[in-house]
């Protein structure tokens, strides 16, 4: 039976994707830039088995929820169409990190799934095609395909994919993710994307983004940490300002979307204080309570010392990363 196994890292957006231009095609309203997180990964194996009557999906050793299983089956349909087959698949997926903490397991998950499923089906797709296909499973998954730092463009012709800006060894940044007890996310990223245009600040955010993208792109190419850090931190706050001022039709009791927890805010304040004291670190946040701390490698040890003082109070856990590789095959036999 054709089988393949792939590994992919989640990615951290330095310029965020927030809002969709086309919901069915998962086309973003804006371009975004990310870096793969080497310290977290998803390992997925796909076996095409003509004895199966339906796709089977296990995540971390347990059957997936019907909702996730359906999302994966729909994704496998794209690969079946391309490969010209109707055979069903057995998918086993393992995350090295907890879900529901603010690291997108869907990004690493759909990147690894796309590569493993396509390869096992006999398709030999280039990075651009894999990225474009991964996008159909989860928008940000397209950025987990290339190595290192990636930029995802809103191509108006519908073929929207991420390309590599620079590989992982261009810049050994330190990224420390601080996460707290997993909590079910009240509002999914999908709902967040749909609600975004209802914020009075959404258009303003979009208008500022071309300058933000240019600044982040340049600061990565020139390894200008101070500019990257402050721009990425303000950019994350811009997304959260939009989220907090969005209206979510299905949740009329909510005045806005709040992804932060008290622990997140405690660390936001701690970062400002540490920076004032001379420790050059910046934060960014995705759609969850985890906070990602960016620094140069020389500041990692002093930052870990500073974190040691506050983490027991917050019950926080750490994931240590540097810029990671893109999705890759681990083993296959056909
Ligand atoms: C805040 O639609 O890619 O992380 O719901 O997990 O598929 P899933 O997420 P997705 O949205 C990601 C939103 C974000 C910003 C970003 O990664 O650019």
XYZ file of N, CA, C and O in Angstrom, residues 68-258:
764
model
N -13.103 17.711 12.413
C -11.725 17.690 11.891
C -11.594 16.623 10.807
O -10.940 16.840 9.772
N -12.238 15.461 11.037
C -12.151 14.368 10.051
C -12.732 14.828 8.712
O -12.173 14.533 7.646
N -13.828 15.585 8.765
C -14.450 16.072 7.533
C -13.519 17.065 6.812
O -13.340 17.014 5.591
N -12.901 17.953 7.603
C -11.989 18.958 7.030
C -10.815 18.258 6.323
O -10.405 18.646 5.226
N -10.306 17.199 6.950
C -9.175 16.464 6.365
C -9.618 15.694 5.124
O -8.931 15.677 4.099
N -10.796 15.080 5.201
C -11.308 14.329 4.039
C -11.494 15.239 2.829
O -11.175 14.871 1.701
N -12.015 16.433 3.089
C -12.192 17.403 1.988
C -10.836 17.764 1.393
O -10.691 17.947 0.192
N -9.838 17.862 2.249
C -8.504 18.191 1.763
C -7.954 17.040 0.923
O -7.369 17.256 -0.149
N -8.167 15.826 1.417
C -7.699 14.655 0.659
C -8.396 14.580 -0.698
O -7.817 14.075 -1.671
N -9.642 15.094 -0.771
C -10.365 15.105 -2.056
C -9.572 15.880 -3.117
O -9.538 15.476 -4.279
N -8.937 16.993 -2.733
C -8.147 17.770 -3.709
C -7.012 16.899 -4.265
O -6.701 16.934 -5.450
N -6.402 16.131 -3.356
C -5.267 15.301 -3.778
C -5.762 14.131 -4.624
O -5.159 13.779 -5.638
N -6.922 13.567 -4.228
C -7.506 12.479 -5.041
C -7.790 12.973 -6.455
O -7.506 12.295 -7.440
N -8.360 14.194 -6.559
C -8.693 14.737 -7.880
C -7.423 14.873 -8.724
O -7.397 14.452 -9.888
N -6.386 15.421 -8.108
C -5.127 15.627 -8.843
C -4.492 14.302 -9.255
O -3.921 14.174 -10.343
N -4.604 13.300 -8.372
C -3.973 12.001 -8.647
C -4.881 11.086 -9.463
O -4.465 9.996 -9.865
N -6.156 11.507 -9.664
C -7.099 10.693 -10.434
C -7.402 9.369 -9.750
O -7.388 8.305 -10.374
N -7.677 9.432 -8.451
C -7.986 8.195 -7.714
C -9.193 8.424 -6.800
O -9.533 9.566 -6.481
N -9.828 7.322 -6.416
C -10.939 7.426 -5.469
C -10.608 6.692 -4.165
O -11.446 6.563 -3.285
N -9.387 6.199 -4.076
C -8.980 5.402 -2.910
C -8.986 6.265 -1.649
O -8.703 7.461 -1.694
N -9.348 5.622 -0.532
C -9.408 6.337 0.761
C -8.071 6.188 1.517
O -7.294 5.280 1.217
N -7.899 7.034 2.498
C -6.592 7.062 3.174
C -6.712 6.856 4.679
O -7.706 7.241 5.298
N -5.665 6.267 5.256
C -5.515 6.214 6.699
C -4.459 7.253 7.066
O -3.343 7.219 6.534
N -4.838 8.172 7.938
C -3.932 9.277 8.297
C -3.636 9.210 9.796
O -4.564 9.204 10.615
N -2.358 9.132 10.125
C -1.948 9.146 11.533
C -1.098 10.385 11.743
O -0.101 10.584 11.040
N -1.514 11.226 12.689
C -0.824 12.500 12.866
C -0.477 12.700 14.343
O -1.293 12.413 15.225
N 0.728 13.174 14.583
C 1.215 13.336 15.952
C 1.811 14.739 16.104
O 2.701 15.114 15.335
N 1.307 15.502 17.073
C 1.867 16.837 17.326
C 2.847 16.765 18.491
O 2.570 16.086 19.482
N 3.937 17.502 18.400
C 4.900 17.524 19.515
C 4.483 18.557 20.563
O 5.183 18.749 21.533
N 3.368 19.241 20.337
C 2.973 20.351 21.224
C 1.461 20.293 21.447
O 0.735 19.741 20.620
N 0.979 20.837 22.561
C -0.464 20.765 22.831
C -1.276 21.643 21.876
O -0.754 22.649 21.374
N -2.515 21.290 21.630
C -3.349 22.166 20.801
C -4.146 23.114 21.700
O -4.247 22.899 22.904
N -4.665 24.164 21.106
C -5.480 25.122 21.869
C -4.658 26.081 22.708
O -5.154 26.671 23.671
N -3.367 26.267 22.363
C -2.542 27.160 23.179
C -2.124 28.419 22.423
O -1.494 29.309 22.982
N -2.431 28.480 21.115
C -2.024 29.662 20.350
C -0.861 29.379 19.420
O -0.221 30.290 18.924
N -0.587 28.076 19.186
C 0.331 27.684 18.107
C -0.537 26.892 17.145
O -1.227 25.965 17.563
N -0.494 27.269 15.857
C -1.446 26.660 14.922
C -1.030 25.252 14.510
O -0.183 25.065 13.642
N -1.647 24.250 15.146
C -1.378 22.867 14.738
C -1.973 22.621 13.361
O -1.553 21.708 12.650
N -2.959 23.456 12.970
C -3.541 23.253 11.635
C -2.515 23.624 10.556
O -2.517 23.031 9.481
N -1.618 24.573 10.841
C -0.629 24.958 9.826
C 0.362 23.816 9.603
O 0.557 23.361 8.471
N 0.976 23.325 10.702
C 1.919 22.210 10.527
C 1.173 20.964 10.074
O 1.680 20.184 9.251
N -0.040 20.770 10.585
C -0.828 19.580 10.247
C -1.155 19.510 8.763
O -0.922 18.486 8.104
N -1.680 20.606 8.203
C -2.064 20.562 6.783
C -0.847 20.605 5.859
O -0.899 20.071 4.751
N 0.256 21.188 6.322
C 1.468 21.160 5.489
C 1.997 19.724 5.415
O 2.300 19.213 4.326
N 2.088 19.051 6.576
C 2.596 17.666 6.586
C 1.625 16.741 5.838
O 2.049 15.869 5.064
N 0.327 16.952 6.054
C -0.680 16.107 5.384
C -0.583 16.229 3.865
O -0.614 15.229 3.132
N -0.471 17.467 3.387
C -0.435 17.700 1.934
C 0.770 16.984 1.318
O 0.639 16.275 0.311
N 1.936 17.159 1.941
C 3.152 16.551 1.385
C 3.068 15.026 1.443
O 3.341 14.341 0.444
N 2.671 14.477 2.606
C 2.636 13.013 2.745
C 1.592 12.405 1.804
O 1.865 11.415 1.111
N 0.398 13.007 1.762
C -0.684 12.437 0.943
C -0.332 12.515 -0.543
O -0.541 11.551 -1.293
N 0.221 13.650 -0.967
C 0.562 13.805 -2.387
C 1.665 12.823 -2.764
O 1.578 12.134 -3.794
N 2.681 12.714 -1.914
C 3.809 11.834 -2.245
C 3.356 10.375 -2.300
O 3.701 9.646 -3.232
N 2.549 9.977 -1.299
C 2.082 8.581 -1.279
C 1.195 8.288 -2.484
O 1.127 7.147 -2.953
N 0.520 9.332 -2.993
C -0.354 9.135 -4.171
C 0.461 9.150 -5.470
O -0.116 9.078 -6.565
N 1.771 9.288 -5.354
C 2.619 9.245 -6.559
C 2.826 10.604 -7.197
O 3.464 10.712 -8.238
N 2.292 11.673 -6.562
C 2.458 13.016 -7.131
C 3.794 13.591 -6.685
O 4.163 13.467 -5.511
N 4.521 14.204 -7.579
C 5.789 14.846 -7.220
C 5.606 16.339 -7.482
O 5.867 16.842 -8.584
N 5.116 17.051 -6.458
C 4.725 18.455 -6.644
C 5.840 19.390 -6.196
O 6.553 19.106 -5.227
N 5.971 20.519 -6.886
C 6.985 21.492 -6.460
C 6.462 22.274 -5.254
O 5.276 22.189 -4.894
N 7.368 23.048 -4.646
C 7.042 23.753 -3.409
C 5.850 24.704 -3.602
O 4.979 24.822 -2.740
N 5.798 25.366 -4.750
C 4.716 26.315 -5.008
C 3.361 25.601 -5.023
O 2.386 26.062 -4.422
N 3.293 24.457 -5.712
C 2.020 23.727 -5.799
C 1.637 23.166 -4.431
O 0.462 23.230 -4.028
N 2.621 22.627 -3.705
C 2.328 22.089 -2.366
C 1.797 23.197 -1.460
O 0.834 23.003 -0.703
N 2.425 24.380 -1.539
C 2.021 25.496 -0.691
C 0.590 25.934 -1.033
O -0.243 26.152 -0.145
N 0.321 26.028 -2.312
C -1.011 26.428 -2.759
C -2.068 25.407 -2.298
O -3.160 25.782 -1.859
N -1.721 24.123 -2.358
C -2.676 23.084 -1.922
C -2.853 23.101 -0.407
O -3.964 22.970 0.103
N -1.732 23.258 0.325
C -1.818 23.288 1.793
C -2.734 24.428 2.245
O -3.470 24.309 3.220
N -2.708 25.539 1.508
C -3.537 26.705 1.815
C -5.021 26.347 1.851
O -5.794 26.892 2.635
N -5.425 25.399 0.998
C -6.834 25.024 0.941
C -7.284 24.323 2.233
O -8.459 24.320 2.561
N -6.326 23.715 2.961
C -6.673 23.057 4.227
C -6.735 24.061 5.369
O -7.687 24.113 6.139
N -5.716 24.869 5.466
C -5.664 25.941 6.463
C -4.808 27.024 5.850
O -3.679 26.748 5.421
N -5.337 28.240 5.782
C -4.628 29.318 5.091
C -3.148 29.377 5.441
O -2.269 29.286 4.584
N -2.854 29.482 6.738
C -1.463 29.710 7.137
C -0.579 28.484 6.893
O 0.651 28.598 6.962
N -1.170 27.321 6.593
C -0.364 26.116 6.317
C 0.532 26.312 5.096
O 1.592 25.699 5.005
N 0.124 27.195 4.183
C 0.941 27.397 2.975
C 2.320 27.929 3.335
O 3.283 27.698 2.612
N 2.428 28.618 4.490
C 3.720 29.201 4.878
C 4.616 28.184 5.584
O 5.785 28.480 5.850
N 4.075 26.996 5.926
C 4.917 25.968 6.563
C 5.593 25.074 5.530
O 6.344 24.182 5.896
N 5.338 25.292 4.256
C 5.967 24.453 3.212
C 7.424 24.895 2.947
O 8.322 24.052 2.979
N 7.699 26.187 2.687
C 9.100 26.558 2.407
C 9.958 26.539 3.674
O 9.441 26.672 4.781
N 11.277 26.424 3.487
C 12.226 26.511 4.609
C 12.295 27.942 5.136
O 12.195 28.897 4.359
N 12.510 28.081 6.431
C 12.895 29.370 7.018
C 11.795 30.410 7.075
O 10.725 30.182 7.638
N 12.060 31.550 6.465
C 11.130 32.694 6.473
C 10.342 32.678 5.160
O 10.940 32.512 4.085
N 9.040 32.866 5.255
C 8.205 32.762 4.045
C 7.292 33.975 3.913
O 6.891 34.586 4.912
N 6.972 34.299 2.673
C 5.986 35.358 2.410
C 4.854 34.767 1.580
O 5.087 34.096 0.570
N 3.626 34.998 2.025
C 2.426 34.494 1.342
C 1.759 35.677 0.653
O 1.396 36.658 1.313
N 1.592 35.569 -0.656
C 1.030 36.687 -1.412
C -0.418 36.434 -1.805
O -0.801 35.308 -2.099
N -1.161 37.513 -1.841
C -2.577 37.466 -2.225
C -2.691 37.555 -3.731
O -3.192 38.545 -4.244
N -2.194 36.570 -4.439
C -2.215 36.672 -5.905
C -3.646 36.793 -6.412
O -4.467 35.953 -6.078
N -3.925 37.831 -7.194
C -5.303 38.054 -7.618
C -5.820 36.972 -8.571
O -7.016 36.792 -8.708
N -4.914 36.191 -9.220
C -5.377 35.160 -10.149
C -5.847 33.893 -9.436
O -6.201 32.908 -10.068
N -5.830 33.902 -8.105
C -6.362 32.751 -7.379
C -5.296 31.756 -6.991
O -5.506 30.958 -6.099
N -4.108 31.778 -7.627
C -3.066 30.845 -7.218
C -2.210 31.526 -6.156
O -1.193 32.151 -6.446
N -2.670 31.418 -4.945
C -2.022 32.113 -3.840
C -1.188 31.112 -3.053
O -1.697 30.080 -2.628
N 0.083 31.403 -2.866
C 0.988 30.454 -2.211
C 2.106 31.237 -1.523
O 2.276 32.438 -1.758
N 2.864 30.539 -0.680
C 3.975 31.195 0.016
C 5.288 30.807 -0.645
O 5.468 29.663 -1.047
N 6.189 31.766 -0.715
C 7.523 31.469 -1.238
C 8.564 31.795 -0.161
O 8.295 32.578 0.755
N 9.721 31.195 -0.294
C 10.767 31.430 0.700
C 11.362 32.828 0.536
O 11.678 33.237 -0.580
N 11.493 33.538 1.658
C 12.212 34.824 1.633
C 13.697 34.560 1.809
O 14.514 34.991 1.008
N 14.036 33.852 2.897
C 15.417 33.411 3.149
C 15.343 32.087 3.909
O 14.376 31.843 4.639
N 16.356 31.230 3.763
C 16.316 29.950 4.476
C 16.577 30.120 5.971
O 16.980 31.202 6.418
N 16.382 29.039 6.734
C 16.464 29.115 8.202
C 17.842 29.532 8.702
O 17.969 30.173 9.734
N 18.913 29.183 7.954
C 20.245 29.508 8.469
C 20.685 30.942 8.129
O 21.777 31.362 8.475
N 19.796 31.712 7.495
C 20.097 33.125 7.225
C 20.265 33.899 8.535
O 21.062 34.833 8.619
N 19.462 33.503 9.570
C 19.440 34.299 10.795
C 19.012 33.402 11.952
O 17.880 32.922 11.961
N 19.916 33.198 12.902
C 19.571 32.324 14.029
C 18.880 33.135 15.127
O 19.455 33.419 16.186
N 17.648 33.503 14.872
C 16.862 34.216 15.888
C 16.465 33.252 16.990
O 16.328 32.055 16.745
N 16.234 33.789 18.172
C 15.657 32.956 19.232
C 14.163 33.275 19.327
O 13.773 34.448 19.359
N 13.358 32.241 19.338
C 11.908 32.425 19.513
C 11.495 31.530 20.683
O 11.650 30.306 20.610
N 11.029 32.143 21.748
C 10.576 31.359 22.904
C 9.065 31.533 23.011
O 8.559 32.648 23.174
N 8.364 30.421 22.872
C 6.904 30.460 23.004
C 6.550 30.133 24.443
O 6.987 29.112 24.972
N 5.787 31.017 25.073
C 5.316 30.754 26.436
C 3.836 30.415 26.326
O 3.047 31.205 25.807
N 3.490 29.203 26.769
C 2.075 28.830 26.689
C 1.556 28.411 28.051
O 2.316 28.066 28.946
N 0.251 28.491 28.170
C -0.398 28.270 29.451
C -1.342 27.078 29.313
O -1.408 26.472 28.246
N -2.103 26.769 30.352
C -2.988 25.596 30.269
C -3.841 25.677 29.024
O -4.433 26.730 28.757
N -3.930 24.567 28.262
C -4.760 24.622 27.058
C -6.204 24.970 27.408
O -6.734 24.492 28.398
N -6.781 25.852 26.594
C -8.176 26.236 26.823
C -8.876 26.138 25.484
O -8.283 26.516 24.481
N -10.107 25.648 25.481
C -10.811 25.627 24.201
C -10.970 27.053 23.692
O -11.323 27.958 24.454
N -10.626 27.255 22.408
C -10.704 28.612 21.855
C -12.173 28.977 21.657
O -12.898 28.245 20.982
N -12.597 30.083 22.245
C -14.012 30.453 22.151
C -14.378 30.810 20.716
O -15.431 30.442 20.211
N -13.498 31.514 20.052
C -13.766 31.971 18.685
C -12.630 31.464 17.794
O -11.466 31.788 18.024
N -12.987 30.683 16.776
C -11.953 30.115 15.900
C -11.340 31.215 15.037
O -11.925 32.291 14.862
N -10.158 30.913 14.471
C -9.544 31.875 13.546
C -10.493 32.131 12.377
O -10.584 33.253 11.879
N -11.186 31.070 11.961
C -12.108 31.206 10.827
C -13.172 32.281 11.111
O -13.422 33.171 10.288
N -13.754 32.199 12.306
C -14.749 33.220 12.672
C -14.098 34.595 12.778
O -14.699 35.608 12.418
N -12.857 34.602 13.282
C -12.114 35.859 13.401
C -11.891 36.506 12.044
O -12.099 37.717 11.866
N -11.498 35.677 11.047
C -11.279 36.199 9.687
C -12.567 36.821 9.142
O -12.563 37.881 8.543
N -13.678 36.093 9.379
C -14.960 36.566 8.818
C -15.451 37.825 9.499
O -16.088 38.672 8.879
N -15.150 37.927 10.799
C -15.640 39.085 11.556
C -14.780 40.333 11.307
O -15.236 41.455 11.516
N -13.523 40.122 10.862
C -12.556 41.232 10.804
C -13.082 42.491 10.099
O -12.918 43.600 10.622
N -13.728 42.368 8.918
C -14.154 43.600 8.230
C -15.184 44.420 9.008
O -15.403 45.592 8.688
N -15.801 43.828 10.054
C -16.780 44.611 10.832
C -16.083 45.588 11.782
O -16.729 46.457 12.363
N -14.788 45.443 11.965
C -14.068 46.381 12.839
C -13.874 47.708 12.120
O -13.442 47.736 10.961
N -14.122 48.822 12.814
C -13.877 50.125 12.168
C -12.393 50.344 11.867
O -12.036 51.249 11.115
N -11.527 49.503 12.435
C -10.080 49.690 12.235
C -9.501 48.788 11.144
O -8.308 48.830 10.867
N -10.364 47.935 10.562
C -9.849 46.949 9.608
C -9.221 47.617 8.383
O -8.105 47.285 7.979
N -9.935 48.582 7.801
C -9.422 49.258 6.598
C -8.117 49.982 6.909
O -7.185 49.979 6.113
N -8.066 50.594 8.087
C -6.852 51.321 8.490
C -5.679 50.347 8.585
O -4.569 50.629 8.128
N -5.950 49.179 9.183
C -4.885 48.164 9.280
C -4.371 47.805 7.881
O -3.167 47.780 7.646
N -5.308 47.558 6.962
C -4.896 47.151 5.607
C -4.054 48.242 4.946
O -3.074 47.963 4.269
N -4.469 49.501 5.173
C -3.716 50.608 4.558
C -2.270 50.676 5.050
O -1.364 51.004 4.299
N -2.075 50.313 6.329
C -0.712 50.393 6.882
C 0.144 49.197 6.491
O 1.350 49.216 6.663
N -0.512 48.135 5.999
C 0.231 46.885 5.864
C 1.325 46.894 4.811
O 2.322 46.194 4.971
N 1.159 47.686 3.742
C 2.215 47.601 2.720
C 3.542 48.118 3.293
O 4.597 47.535 3.039
N 3.457 49.160 4.136
C 4.683 49.665 4.759
C 5.226 48.638 5.763
O 6.432 48.377 5.827
N 4.305 48.023 6.516
C 4.726 47.014 7.504
C 5.426 45.850 6.802
O 6.485 45.382 7.244
N 4.835 45.393 5.703
C 5.427 44.263 4.967
C 6.823 44.612 4.467
O 7.766 43.830 4.604
N 6.930 45.815 3.918
C 8.222 46.228 3.378
C 9.275 46.309 4.498
O 10.414 45.854 4.341
N 8.847 46.842 5.657
C 9.783 47.000 6.781
C 10.222 45.632 7.313
O 11.403 45.395 7.578
N 9.256 44.723 7.458
C 9.592 43.397 7.998
C 10.465 42.629 7.006
O 11.476 42.024 7.387
N 10.120 42.695 5.742
C 10.911 42.005 4.703
C 12.366 42.506 4.746
O 13.304 41.731 4.805
N 12.508 43.840 4.759
C 13.852 44.430 4.736
C 14.630 44.089 6.020
O 15.809 43.742 5.971
N 13.927 44.144 7.161
C 14.646 43.889 8.423
C 15.091 42.430 8.503
O 16.131 42.133 9.102
N 14.351 41.522 7.884
C 14.799 40.117 7.841
C 16.024 40.006 6.931
O 17.047 39.436 7.312
N 15.928 40.597 5.746
C 17.044 40.486 4.796
C 18.320 41.096 5.379
O 19.407 40.560 5.213
N 18.151 42.207 6.120
C 19.338 42.912 6.674
C 19.674 42.481 8.098
O 20.549 43.059 8.719
N 18.945 41.539 8.618
C 19.100 41.069 10.012
C 19.097 42.261 10.988
O 19.954 42.382 11.867
N 18.119 43.130 10.801
C 17.988 44.316 11.655
C 16.973 43.974 12.748
O 15.762 44.135 12.572
N 17.485 43.459 13.881
C 16.588 42.888 14.880
C 15.667 43.910 15.527
O 14.475 43.665 15.717
N 16.207 45.072 15.873
C 15.394 46.074 16.571
C 14.185 46.477 15.717
O 13.048 46.550 16.204
N 14.422 46.709 14.435
C 13.309 47.112 13.554
C 12.310 45.963 13.403
O 11.095 46.165 13.485
N 12.835 44.749 13.211
C 11.926 43.603 13.069
C 11.080 43.449 14.324
O 9.858 43.285 14.252
N 11.741 43.492 15.492
C 11.035 43.239 16.740
C 9.909 44.222 16.985
O 8.759 43.836 17.225
N 10.223 45.519 16.885
C 9.197 46.517 17.189
C 8.078 46.498 16.140
O 6.900 46.642 16.472
N 8.444 46.278 14.884
C 7.407 46.257 13.835
C 6.495 45.041 14.022
O 5.267 45.144 13.898
N 7.094 43.877 14.337
C 6.282 42.661 14.530
C 5.383 42.810 15.763
O 4.224 42.383 15.761
N 5.915 43.435 16.812
C 5.112 43.605 18.033
C 3.906 44.519 17.751
O 2.766 44.201 18.091
N 4.155 45.625 17.075
C 3.043 46.559 16.772
C 2.055 45.923 15.806
O 0.846 46.158 15.885
N 2.556 45.108 14.905
C 1.688 44.441 13.929
C 0.745 43.449 14.634
O -0.446 43.364 14.333
N 1.282 42.728 15.633
C 0.425 41.801 16.383
C -0.667 42.581 17.112
O -1.841 42.170 17.145
N -0.293 43.733 17.668
C -1.287 44.543 18.386
C -2.336 45.083 17.425
O -3.498 45.252 17.792
N -1.918 45.344 16.185
C -2.877 45.811 15.183
C -3.932 44.734 14.917
O -5.135 45.007 14.882
N -3.473 43.468 14.767
C -4.452 42.380 14.564
C -5.396 42.289 15.762
O -6.617 42.186 15.609
N -4.823 42.345 16.961
C -5.679 42.177 18.141
C -6.602 43.382 18.345
O -7.706 43.226 18.869
N -6.183 44.568 17.897
C -7.088 45.724 17.974
C -8.295 45.493 17.063
O -9.433 45.819 17.423
N -8.023 44.919 15.892
C -9.131 44.599 14.975
C -10.025 43.528 15.598
O -11.251 43.651 15.634
N -9.388 42.462 16.139
C -10.184 41.369 16.723
C -11.051 41.888 17.874
O -12.252 41.587 17.953
N -10.478 42.713 18.733
C -11.226 43.189 19.902
C -12.350 44.146 19.520
O -13.257 44.381 20.312
N -12.271 44.705 18.320
C -13.328 45.644 17.910
C -14.182 45.054 16.779
O -14.861 45.776 16.073
N -14.134 43.720 16.628
C -14.970 43.055 15.605
C -16.277 42.580 16.219
O -16.337 42.267 17.407
N -17.280 42.497 15.375
C -18.560 41.948 15.837
C -18.703 40.537 15.291
O -18.502 40.318 14.099
N -19.040 39.594 16.189
C -19.168 38.198 15.766
C -20.647 37.836 15.765
O -21.231 37.658 16.829
N -21.267 37.741 14.572
C -22.716 37.553 14.510
C -23.220 36.360 15.317
O -24.266 36.436 15.958
N -22.450 35.250 15.327
C -22.922 34.056 16.046
C -22.756 34.154 17.562
O -23.172 33.255 18.280
N -22.115 35.205 18.016
C -21.898 35.365 19.471
C -22.311 36.786 19.860
O -21.471 37.615 20.221
N -23.632 37.078 19.797
C -24.064 38.465 20.004
C -23.771 38.999 21.403
O -23.777 40.214 21.616
N -23.466 38.110 22.364
C -23.147 38.584 23.718
C -21.746 39.186 23.794
O -21.401 39.855 24.762
N -20.919 38.915 22.766
C -19.526 39.388 22.808
C -19.406 40.790 22.227
O -19.929 41.061 21.145
N -18.669 41.667 22.922
C -18.416 43.004 22.360
C -17.240 42.965 21.399
O -17.035 43.881 20.607
N -16.439 41.914 21.470
C -15.273 41.771 20.592
C -14.638 40.425 20.840
O -15.125 39.639 21.665
N -13.532 40.141 20.123
C -12.861 38.845 20.288
C -11.603 39.059 21.137
O -10.725 39.835 20.766
N -11.546 38.355 22.252
C -10.414 38.505 23.183
C -9.640 37.198 23.231
O -10.099 36.235 23.835
